[in-house]
């Protein structure tokens, strides 16, 4: 007994140290790979002598990132706002429509194909119509981004609501639970992992759709997003600014993925197998 009592703190300390080391490696390895890629990029530009209007070096891109911040930052805010607003609308609409569909097999057969049609129709093809009927360009961009982010959330949520253990549904019915009680206390919690998957997919697609919709809309001016700044830099052959805008879009995408992943982990890490680390 005394030996077990004496060694247990050492085991706990060793486990904590291993976890910290694992976390440090998870953070350090991606940064080291990115740093190595930047060094290779810098070396190639210097050794090959490629002109900056073809391929600027990392220093030129960093300089454009700083000098053009006053132009790029407002555009980043516009793109970010459209992305998150469309994602919020897609979350509300996707979850609400999924709950509506699973209430009846006939309702699903009648309305689910409409969502599929919206999903498989290229957004570039219908964006001109949306631009005609929308009251403003910003609303049109919001609708385009919403349509792209909507279906992954809807599809995953429907699958989650339909994947509940039938034995648990029978148990709820045995105890006289109403349809809404079964939905609130059984189906929605069981569908949470599927919802989180749809959230991660929808977050990335909302950003992509916001950029593609702005390309299709050709919006310009003070209220334009990063897509217009990309086109503007291309037309002016300002390739360092173009790379800086691409870098901002990439950083925004990584931030959205990190945020949605964090939300999923906070929701699932205490109970779902997908977020619980194996002990053996």
Short mmCIF file of C-alpha atoms in Angstrom, two decimals:
data_model
loop_
_atom_site.label_atom_id
_atom_site.label_comp_id
_atom_site.label_asym_id
_atom_site.label_seq_id
_atom_site.Cartn_x
_atom_site.Cartn_y
_atom_site.Cartn_z
CA UNK A 1 0.00 0.00 0.00
CA UNK A 2 2.75 2.44 0.90
CA UNK A 3 4.60 1.78 -2.36
CA UNK A 4 1.48 2.47 -4.43
CA UNK A 5 0.83 5.66 -2.44
CA UNK A 6 4.38 6.85 -2.96
CA UNK A 7 4.53 6.18 -6.70
CA UNK A 8 1.09 7.51 -7.68
CA UNK A 9 2.13 11.20 -7.53
CA UNK A 10 5.09 10.37 -9.79
CA UNK A 11 2.76 8.68 -12.28
CA UNK A 12 0.42 11.67 -12.29
CA UNK A 13 3.37 14.05 -12.71
CA UNK A 14 4.76 11.94 -15.56
CA UNK A 15 1.39 11.88 -17.30
CA UNK A 16 1.02 15.65 -17.01
CA UNK A 17 4.55 16.15 -18.33
CA UNK A 18 3.83 13.86 -21.30
CA UNK A 19 0.66 15.81 -22.08
CA UNK A 20 2.53 19.13 -22.00
CA UNK A 21 5.25 17.70 -24.24
CA UNK A 22 2.64 16.38 -26.67
CA UNK A 23 0.89 19.77 -26.76
CA UNK A 24 4.19 21.57 -27.36
CA UNK A 25 4.99 19.24 -30.26
CA UNK A 26 1.54 19.75 -31.76
CA UNK A 27 2.12 23.51 -31.76
CA UNK A 28 5.81 23.55 -32.69
CA UNK A 29 5.82 21.09 -35.60
CA UNK A 30 3.35 23.01 -37.84
CA UNK A 31 5.19 26.28 -37.19
CA UNK A 32 8.52 24.66 -38.03
CA UNK A 33 7.13 23.29 -41.30
CA UNK A 34 5.70 26.70 -42.24
CA UNK A 35 9.00 28.40 -41.38
CA UNK A 36 10.87 25.88 -43.52
CA UNK A 37 8.54 26.52 -46.47
CA UNK A 38 9.06 30.28 -46.14
CA UNK A 39 12.85 29.78 -46.12
CA UNK A 40 12.64 27.62 -49.26
CA UNK A 41 10.45 30.28 -50.89
CA UNK A 42 12.94 33.04 -49.98
CA UNK A 43 15.89 31.02 -51.21
CA UNK A 44 14.20 30.22 -54.52
CA UNK A 45 13.35 33.87 -55.17
CA UNK A 46 16.89 35.00 -54.37
CA UNK A 47 18.71 32.28 -56.31
CA UNK A 48 16.47 32.19 -59.38
CA UNK A 49 16.24 35.95 -59.80
CA UNK A 50 12.54 35.76 -60.64
CA UNK A 51 11.08 39.30 -60.92
CA UNK A 52 8.77 40.44 -58.11
CA UNK A 53 5.83 40.96 -60.47
CA UNK A 54 5.94 37.20 -61.14
CA UNK A 55 6.76 35.88 -57.68
CA UNK A 56 7.52 38.29 -54.82
CA UNK A 57 9.63 37.16 -51.93
CA UNK A 58 8.41 36.82 -48.34
CA UNK A 59 9.94 40.19 -47.43
CA UNK A 60 8.00 41.97 -50.21
CA UNK A 61 4.76 40.31 -49.13
CA UNK A 62 5.37 41.26 -45.51
CA UNK A 63 6.07 44.84 -46.56
CA UNK A 64 2.84 44.95 -48.59
CA UNK A 65 0.99 43.48 -45.62
CA UNK A 66 2.15 46.44 -43.50
CA UNK A 67 1.97 49.29 -46.04
CA UNK A 68 -1.41 48.24 -47.47
CA UNK A 69 -3.00 47.45 -44.11
CA UNK A 70 -5.21 50.52 -44.32
CA UNK A 71 -6.69 49.19 -47.56
CA UNK A 72 -6.79 45.49 -46.76
CA UNK A 73 -8.08 45.65 -43.16
CA UNK A 74 -11.51 47.16 -44.01
CA UNK A 75 -11.89 44.61 -46.81
CA UNK A 76 -11.03 41.83 -44.36
CA UNK A 77 -13.71 43.09 -42.00
CA UNK A 78 -16.32 43.08 -44.79
CA UNK A 79 -15.47 39.50 -45.78
CA UNK A 80 -15.42 38.38 -42.14
CA UNK A 81 -18.78 39.98 -41.45
CA UNK A 82 -20.43 38.36 -44.47
CA UNK A 83 -18.90 34.98 -43.61
CA UNK A 84 -20.05 34.91 -40.00
CA UNK A 85 -23.49 36.37 -40.73
CA UNK A 86 -24.10 33.77 -43.42
CA UNK A 87 -22.82 31.02 -41.13
CA UNK A 88 -25.16 32.10 -38.32
CA UNK A 89 -28.10 32.14 -40.72
CA UNK A 90 -27.08 28.72 -42.06
CA UNK A 91 -26.92 27.34 -38.52
CA UNK A 92 -30.38 28.59 -37.63
CA UNK A 93 -31.88 27.62 -40.98
CA UNK A 94 -30.12 24.26 -41.24
CA UNK A 95 -31.02 23.10 -37.74
CA UNK A 96 -34.59 24.39 -37.98
CA UNK A 97 -35.19 22.83 -41.39
CA UNK A 98 -33.61 19.54 -40.26
CA UNK A 99 -35.98 19.36 -37.28
CA UNK A 100 -38.87 20.07 -39.65
CA UNK A 101 -37.80 17.33 -42.07
CA UNK A 102 -37.43 14.54 -39.54
CA UNK A 103 -40.92 15.03 -38.13
CA UNK A 104 -42.41 12.99 -40.98
CA UNK A 105 -41.11 10.73 -43.72
CA UNK A 106 -43.47 12.38 -46.21
CA UNK A 107 -42.22 15.85 -45.26
CA UNK A 108 -38.64 14.73 -45.88
CA UNK A 109 -39.55 13.19 -49.24
CA UNK A 110 -41.32 16.40 -50.28
CA UNK A 111 -38.83 19.06 -49.19
CA UNK A 112 -35.37 17.48 -48.98
CA UNK A 113 -34.91 17.36 -52.79
CA UNK A 114 -35.32 21.15 -52.87
CA UNK A 115 -32.31 21.53 -50.58
CA UNK A 116 -30.35 19.11 -52.76
CA UNK A 117 -31.19 21.15 -55.88
CA UNK A 118 -29.93 24.32 -54.21
CA UNK A 119 -26.74 22.55 -53.19
CA UNK A 120 -25.86 21.02 -56.55
CA UNK A 121 -26.58 24.21 -58.52
CA UNK A 122 -23.30 26.15 -58.89
CA UNK A 123 -23.46 29.39 -56.94
CA UNK A 124 -21.75 31.21 -59.81
CA UNK A 125 -24.66 30.24 -62.06
CA UNK A 126 -27.39 31.63 -59.82
CA UNK A 127 -25.51 34.63 -58.42
CA UNK A 128 -26.59 36.90 -61.35
CA UNK A 129 -30.24 36.20 -60.50
CA UNK A 130 -29.59 36.86 -56.82
CA UNK A 131 -27.89 40.14 -57.72
CA UNK A 132 -30.95 41.16 -59.75
CA UNK A 133 -33.53 40.42 -57.07
CA UNK A 134 -31.55 41.28 -53.91
CA UNK A 135 -32.02 44.82 -52.59
CA UNK A 136 -28.26 45.43 -52.38
CA UNK A 137 -24.96 43.81 -53.29
CA UNK A 138 -24.15 43.03 -49.66
CA UNK A 139 -27.46 41.20 -49.24
CA UNK A 140 -26.76 39.26 -52.44
CA UNK A 141 -23.33 38.21 -51.13
CA UNK A 142 -24.92 37.17 -47.85
CA UNK A 143 -27.52 35.04 -49.64
CA UNK A 144 -24.89 33.35 -51.80
CA UNK A 145 -22.71 32.48 -48.82
CA UNK A 146 -25.76 31.28 -46.87
CA UNK A 147 -26.86 28.91 -49.65
CA UNK A 148 -23.44 27.25 -49.78
CA UNK A 149 -23.06 26.86 -46.00
CA UNK A 150 -26.67 25.78 -45.46
CA UNK A 151 -26.67 22.29 -46.96
CA UNK A 152 -23.72 20.71 -45.04
CA UNK A 153 -25.30 21.78 -41.76
CA UNK A 154 -28.73 20.54 -42.86
CA UNK A 155 -27.41 17.23 -44.17
CA UNK A 156 -25.34 16.43 -41.08
CA UNK A 157 -28.13 17.49 -38.74
CA UNK A 158 -30.70 15.32 -40.52
CA UNK A 159 -28.33 12.37 -40.40
CA UNK A 160 -27.71 12.96 -36.70
CA UNK A 161 -31.39 13.20 -35.83
CA UNK A 162 -32.08 9.97 -37.73
CA UNK A 163 -29.15 8.09 -36.16
CA UNK A 164 -30.56 7.93 -32.63
CA UNK A 165 -30.58 4.47 -31.07
CA UNK A 166 -34.04 2.97 -31.67
CA UNK A 167 -33.95 1.28 -28.28
CA UNK A 168 -33.62 4.67 -26.59
CA UNK A 169 -36.53 6.01 -28.63
CA UNK A 170 -38.61 3.03 -27.53
CA UNK A 171 -37.61 3.69 -23.92
CA UNK A 172 -38.77 7.31 -24.17
CA UNK A 173 -42.06 6.17 -25.68
CA UNK A 174 -42.43 3.59 -22.92
CA UNK A 175 -42.16 6.31 -20.28
CA UNK A 176 -44.71 8.45 -22.08
CA UNK A 177 -42.38 11.18 -23.36
CA UNK A 178 -43.91 13.57 -25.85
CA UNK A 179 -42.46 14.17 -29.31
CA UNK A 180 -40.88 17.45 -28.19
CA UNK A 181 -39.43 15.89 -25.04
CA UNK A 182 -37.87 13.16 -27.17
CA UNK A 183 -36.48 15.79 -29.50
CA UNK A 184 -35.03 18.01 -26.75
CA UNK A 185 -33.65 15.36 -24.42
CA UNK A 186 -32.67 12.56 -26.81
CA UNK A 187 -32.44 13.44 -30.49
CA UNK A 188 -30.75 16.85 -30.28
CA UNK A 189 -28.02 15.71 -27.82
CA UNK A 190 -27.42 12.57 -29.91
CA UNK A 191 -27.13 14.67 -33.08
CA UNK A 192 -24.60 17.07 -31.53
CA UNK A 193 -21.47 15.36 -33.01
CA UNK A 194 -23.04 15.47 -36.48
CA UNK A 195 -23.95 19.12 -35.98
CA UNK A 196 -20.37 19.96 -35.03
CA UNK A 197 -19.11 18.28 -38.19
CA UNK A 198 -21.54 20.35 -40.24
CA UNK A 199 -20.42 23.47 -38.40
CA UNK A 200 -16.76 22.91 -39.29
CA UNK A 201 -17.59 22.23 -42.93
CA UNK A 202 -20.06 25.10 -43.15
CA UNK A 203 -17.58 27.59 -41.67
CA UNK A 204 -15.02 26.95 -44.39
CA UNK A 205 -17.61 26.88 -47.16
CA UNK A 206 -19.15 30.16 -45.99
CA UNK A 207 -15.79 31.89 -46.44
CA UNK A 208 -15.25 30.31 -49.86
CA UNK A 209 -18.77 31.26 -50.96
CA UNK A 210 -18.35 34.84 -49.76
CA UNK A 211 -15.21 35.23 -51.88
CA UNK A 212 -16.66 33.47 -54.95
CA UNK A 213 -19.88 35.49 -54.72
CA UNK A 214 -17.91 38.73 -54.62
CA UNK A 215 -15.93 37.61 -57.66
CA UNK A 216 -19.21 36.97 -59.47
CA UNK A 217 -20.80 40.20 -58.27
CA UNK A 218 -17.83 42.33 -59.23
CA UNK A 219 -18.55 44.68 -56.34
CA UNK A 220 -16.19 47.57 -55.82
CA UNK A 221 -15.77 50.61 -53.66
CA UNK A 222 -15.34 51.27 -49.97
CA UNK A 223 -17.65 48.43 -48.94
CA UNK A 224 -15.90 45.74 -50.96
CA UNK A 225 -14.25 42.69 -49.48
CA UNK A 226 -10.95 40.94 -49.98
CA UNK A 227 -12.07 39.34 -53.25
CA UNK A 228 -12.24 42.74 -54.93
CA UNK A 229 -8.84 43.67 -53.49
CA UNK A 230 -7.45 40.49 -55.04
CA UNK A 231 -8.84 41.44 -58.44
CA UNK A 232 -7.65 45.02 -58.04
CA UNK A 233 -4.12 43.89 -57.20
CA UNK A 234 -4.16 41.54 -60.19
CA UNK A 235 -5.27 44.28 -62.61
CA UNK A 236 -2.61 46.65 -61.30
CA UNK A 237 0.06 43.93 -61.30
CA UNK A 238 0.60 44.58 -57.60
CA UNK A 239 1.51 40.98 -56.87
CA UNK A 240 2.85 41.58 -53.32
CA UNK A 241 -0.53 43.05 -52.32
CA UNK A 242 -2.26 40.10 -53.99
CA UNK A 243 -0.17 37.69 -51.92
CA UNK A 244 -0.88 39.73 -48.78
CA UNK A 245 -4.63 39.54 -49.44
CA UNK A 246 -4.35 35.78 -50.01
CA UNK A 247 -2.46 35.49 -46.73
CA UNK A 248 -5.25 37.35 -44.92
CA UNK A 249 -7.87 35.05 -46.44
CA UNK A 250 -5.86 32.01 -45.39
CA UNK A 251 -5.46 33.34 -41.85
CA UNK A 252 -9.20 34.03 -41.68
CA UNK A 253 -9.96 30.49 -42.85
CA UNK A 254 -7.58 29.00 -40.28
CA UNK A 255 -9.16 31.16 -37.55
CA UNK A 256 -12.66 29.98 -38.51
CA UNK A 257 -11.53 26.36 -38.52
CA UNK A 258 -9.81 26.79 -35.17
CA UNK A 259 -12.87 28.47 -33.66
CA UNK A 260 -15.29 25.79 -34.89
CA UNK A 261 -12.91 23.04 -33.77
CA UNK A 262 -12.67 24.61 -30.31
CA UNK A 263 -16.46 24.84 -30.07
CA UNK A 264 -16.75 21.18 -31.09
CA UNK A 265 -14.12 20.13 -28.52
CA UNK A 266 -15.77 22.11 -25.72
CA UNK A 267 -19.10 20.49 -26.55
CA UNK A 268 -17.91 16.90 -26.96
CA UNK A 269 -14.69 16.32 -25.03
CA UNK A 270 -16.40 15.25 -21.81
CA UNK A 271 -18.60 12.54 -23.25
CA UNK A 272 -18.16 11.69 -26.94
CA UNK A 273 -15.66 9.10 -28.14
CA UNK A 274 -14.45 11.29 -31.02
CA UNK A 275 -12.98 13.82 -28.59
CA UNK A 276 -11.82 11.52 -25.78
CA UNK A 277 -8.20 10.45 -25.93
CA UNK A 278 -7.59 6.71 -25.76
CA UNK A 279 -5.83 5.48 -22.67
CA UNK A 280 -4.40 2.33 -24.23
#
